[in-house]
CSV table of C-alpha atoms in Angstrom, one decimal:
chain,number,residue,atom,x,y,z
A,1,MET,CA,-189.1,-24.3,41.8
A,2,SER,CA,-193.1,-24.7,41.5
A,3,HIS,CA,-195.0,-27.3,43.6
A,4,PRO,CA,-196.7,-30.6,40.0
A,5,SER,CA,-199.9,-28.7,41.8
A,6,VAL,CA,-199.4,-25.5,41.3
A,7,PRO,CA,-199.6,-24.5,37.9
A,8,ASN,CA,-197.5,-21.7,37.0
A,9,THR,CA,-198.4,-18.0,36.1
A,10,SER,CA,-197.1,-15.9,32.8
A,11,SER,CA,-195.6,-12.5,33.9
A,12,SER,CA,-198.0,-10.3,32.4
A,13,ASP,CA,-200.7,-11.6,34.7
A,14,HIS,CA,-200.3,-12.6,37.5
A,15,ARG,CA,-204.0,-15.4,37.4
A,16,PRO,CA,-203.2,-18.6,37.0
A,17,THR,CA,-203.5,-19.5,32.6
A,18,PHE,CA,-206.1,-22.6,33.1
A,19,ASN,CA,-207.7,-22.9,29.4
A,20,GLY,CA,-211.6,-22.5,31.1
A,21,VAL,CA,-210.8,-24.7,34.0
A,22,ARG,CA,-211.3,-20.6,35.9
A,23,LEU,CA,-214.4,-21.0,35.0
A,24,PHE,CA,-215.5,-24.1,36.0
A,25,ARG,CA,-213.5,-23.0,39.4
A,26,TYR,CA,-216.2,-20.0,39.8
A,27,PHE,CA,-218.8,-22.4,39.0
A,28,LEU,CA,-218.3,-24.1,41.5
A,29,LEU,CA,-217.6,-21.3,44.1
A,30,GLY,CA,-220.4,-19.4,42.8
A,31,GLU,CA,-223.0,-22.5,42.9
A,32,PRO,CA,-222.2,-23.7,47.1
A,33,ALA,CA,-222.4,-19.9,47.7
A,34,ILE,CA,-226.2,-19.9,46.5
A,35,ASN,CA,-226.9,-22.8,48.0
A,36,ILE,CA,-225.5,-22.0,51.8
A,37,SER,CA,-227.1,-18.8,50.9
A,38,SER,CA,-230.7,-20.0,50.3
A,39,ALA,CA,-230.6,-23.5,52.5
A,40,ILE,CA,-229.7,-21.4,55.5
A,41,PRO,CA,-233.1,-19.7,55.6
A,42,ILE,CA,-234.7,-21.9,55.2
A,43,ILE,CA,-233.9,-24.8,57.7
A,44,LEU,CA,-234.1,-21.7,60.4
A,45,ALA,CA,-237.4,-19.8,58.8
A,46,PRO,CA,-238.6,-22.8,57.0
A,47,GLU,CA,-242.5,-21.2,57.3
A,48,PHE,CA,-241.3,-18.2,55.3
A,49,ALA,CA,-240.1,-20.1,52.4
A,50,LEU,CA,-243.3,-22.4,52.1
A,51,SER,CA,-245.1,-18.5,52.1
A,52,PHE,CA,-243.4,-18.6,48.9
A,53,LEU,CA,-244.4,-21.8,47.5
A,54,VAL,CA,-247.7,-22.7,48.6
A,55,ARG,CA,-250.4,-22.0,47.4
A,56,SER,CA,-252.3,-20.0,51.1
A,57,PRO,CA,-251.4,-20.5,53.7
A,58,SER,CA,-253.2,-23.4,54.7
A,59,ASP,CA,-250.7,-25.6,52.9
A,60,ILE,CA,-248.1,-24.8,55.8
A,61,THR,CA,-248.0,-27.7,57.7
A,62,PRO,CA,-246.7,-29.3,60.1
A,63,ALA,CA,-244.7,-32.0,58.7
A,64,ALA,CA,-244.2,-30.2,55.5
A,65,VAL,CA,-242.1,-27.3,57.7
A,66,VAL,CA,-239.8,-30.1,59.1
A,67,LEU,CA,-239.4,-31.9,55.5
A,68,THR,CA,-239.0,-28.9,53.6
A,69,GLN,CA,-236.2,-28.1,57.3
A,70,TRP,CA,-235.1,-31.7,55.4
A,71,PHE,CA,-234.1,-29.9,52.1
A,72,GLY,CA,-232.4,-27.2,53.1
A,73,ALA,CA,-229.9,-30.2,55.1
A,74,ILE,CA,-230.0,-32.8,52.4
A,75,THR,CA,-228.0,-29.0,50.1
A,76,LEU,CA,-226.3,-28.1,52.5
A,77,GLY,CA,-224.5,-31.7,52.6
A,78,LEU,CA,-224.6,-31.4,48.8
A,79,THR,CA,-222.7,-28.9,48.9
A,80,VAL,CA,-219.9,-30.6,50.7
A,81,PRO,CA,-218.9,-32.7,47.5
A,82,LEU,CA,-218.9,-29.4,45.6
A,83,LEU,CA,-216.4,-27.6,48.3
A,84,LEU,CA,-214.2,-29.6,48.7
A,85,SER,CA,-214.2,-30.3,44.2
A,86,VAL,CA,-212.9,-26.5,43.9
A,87,PRO,CA,-209.1,-26.9,44.9
A,88,HIS,CA,-207.2,-27.2,41.5
A,89,VAL,CA,-205.1,-30.3,43.0
A,90,PRO,CA,-205.4,-33.6,42.2
A,91,ARG,CA,-207.0,-34.7,45.5
A,92,ALA,CA,-210.4,-32.2,44.7
A,93,ALA,CA,-209.9,-32.5,40.8
A,94,ALA,CA,-210.9,-36.2,40.9
A,95,GLY,CA,-214.4,-35.4,42.7
A,96,ARG,CA,-215.5,-33.0,40.5
A,97,ARG,CA,-216.6,-35.8,37.8
A,98,MET,CA,-218.3,-37.6,40.6
A,99,ALA,CA,-220.5,-34.5,42.4
A,100,TYR,CA,-220.8,-33.0,39.6
A,101,THR,CA,-222.8,-36.6,38.3
A,102,THR,CA,-224.5,-37.0,41.5
A,103,LEU,CA,-226.3,-33.2,41.2
A,104,GLY,CA,-227.2,-34.2,37.8
A,105,ALA,CA,-229.0,-37.0,38.7
A,106,CYS,CA,-230.6,-35.6,41.4
A,107,GLU,CA,-231.7,-32.9,39.6
A,108,ALA,CA,-233.4,-34.5,36.6
A,109,THR,CA,-235.1,-36.6,39.1
A,110,LEU,CA,-236.7,-33.6,41.7
A,111,GLY,CA,-237.5,-31.3,38.3
A,112,ALA,CA,-239.5,-34.4,37.2
A,113,VAL,CA,-241.2,-34.5,40.4
A,114,MET,CA,-242.0,-31.0,40.9
A,115,ALA,CA,-243.0,-31.6,36.6
A,116,MET,CA,-245.2,-33.8,37.6
A,117,GLN,CA,-247.0,-32.2,40.5
A,118,ILE,CA,-248.0,-29.4,38.0
A,119,VAL,CA,-249.2,-32.5,35.6
A,120,ASN,CA,-250.8,-33.7,38.9
A,121,GLY,CA,-252.0,-29.9,40.2
A,122,ASP,CA,-252.0,-31.6,43.7
A,123,SER,CA,-249.3,-30.4,45.2
A,124,GLY,CA,-249.7,-27.7,47.5
A,125,PHE,CA,-247.3,-26.0,45.8
A,126,SER,CA,-248.4,-23.1,43.8
A,127,ASP,CA,-248.1,-23.9,39.5
A,128,ARG,CA,-245.2,-20.9,39.8
A,129,ALA,CA,-242.9,-22.0,42.8
A,130,LEU,CA,-242.7,-25.3,40.5
A,131,ALA,CA,-242.1,-23.4,36.8
A,132,ILE,CA,-239.2,-21.9,38.5
A,133,GLY,CA,-238.2,-25.2,40.1
A,134,VAL,CA,-238.5,-26.8,36.9
A,135,MET,CA,-236.7,-24.5,35.6
A,136,ALA,CA,-234.1,-24.1,38.2
A,137,MET,CA,-232.7,-28.0,37.9
A,138,SER,CA,-233.4,-28.0,34.1
A,139,ALA,CA,-230.5,-24.4,34.2
A,140,PHE,CA,-227.8,-26.7,36.5
A,141,LEU,CA,-228.1,-30.1,34.5
A,142,GLY,CA,-227.9,-28.4,31.8
A,143,MET,CA,-224.9,-26.6,33.0
A,144,ARG,CA,-223.4,-30.3,34.5
A,145,ALA,CA,-224.6,-31.5,31.7
A,146,PHE,CA,-222.1,-28.9,30.0
A,147,PHE,CA,-219.1,-29.3,31.9
A,148,LEU,CA,-219.4,-33.3,31.8
A,149,PHE,CA,-219.6,-33.7,28.1
A,150,VAL,CA,-220.0,-31.1,25.5
A,151,LYS,CA,-217.5,-28.1,26.7
A,152,PRO,CA,-214.5,-28.7,27.1
A,153,GLY,CA,-213.9,-32.8,27.3
A,154,PRO,CA,-212.4,-33.8,30.1
A,155,GLY,CA,-209.2,-31.0,31.0
A,156,TRP,CA,-212.5,-29.1,32.6
A,157,MET,CA,-213.6,-31.9,35.1
A,158,GLU,CA,-210.2,-33.4,36.0
A,159,GLY,CA,-208.2,-30.8,35.9
A,160,ILE,CA,-204.7,-32.1,36.0
A,161,GLU,CA,-203.9,-31.9,32.1
A,162,ASN,CA,-205.2,-28.2,32.1
A,163,VAL,CA,-201.8,-28.1,35.1
A,164,LYS,CA,-199.8,-30.5,33.0
A,165,LYS,CA,-199.8,-28.2,30.2
A,166,VAL,CA,-198.8,-24.4,31.8
A,167,GLN,CA,-196.1,-26.3,33.2
């Protein structure tokens, strides 16, 4: 007898049949991988990271270096809720909506600030770096909105309904 939080598998395919939750969980694993692989170099070598973002080397100030490291630390910290929501159990499923809503709000705000900095033109960051940042924030925000509101409904976000369907 299987545990209620562990889905059954079909006989021909030993993977769980989740009506799309597997795709969602791949996104949940992919995003932390990107966050961790970019945040650690930002924390350990902020000058190197900044060299790709600023208009000139003179814009790499001690304050910019410290703020860049803080940004890397915040990125790592905000990755934890994503990692905790990956397992397909009720406890993790309950946190998915909160994690995606919180991160979506951060991305909407950061993307808007970056767009404002492009318009103002006085941030010290290159317009190219800011434009890439706006596009990245928009892409992540769009993905979150898709999973939260558009498709495929509560089954992907909460996951429990899908476990009940396959039992």
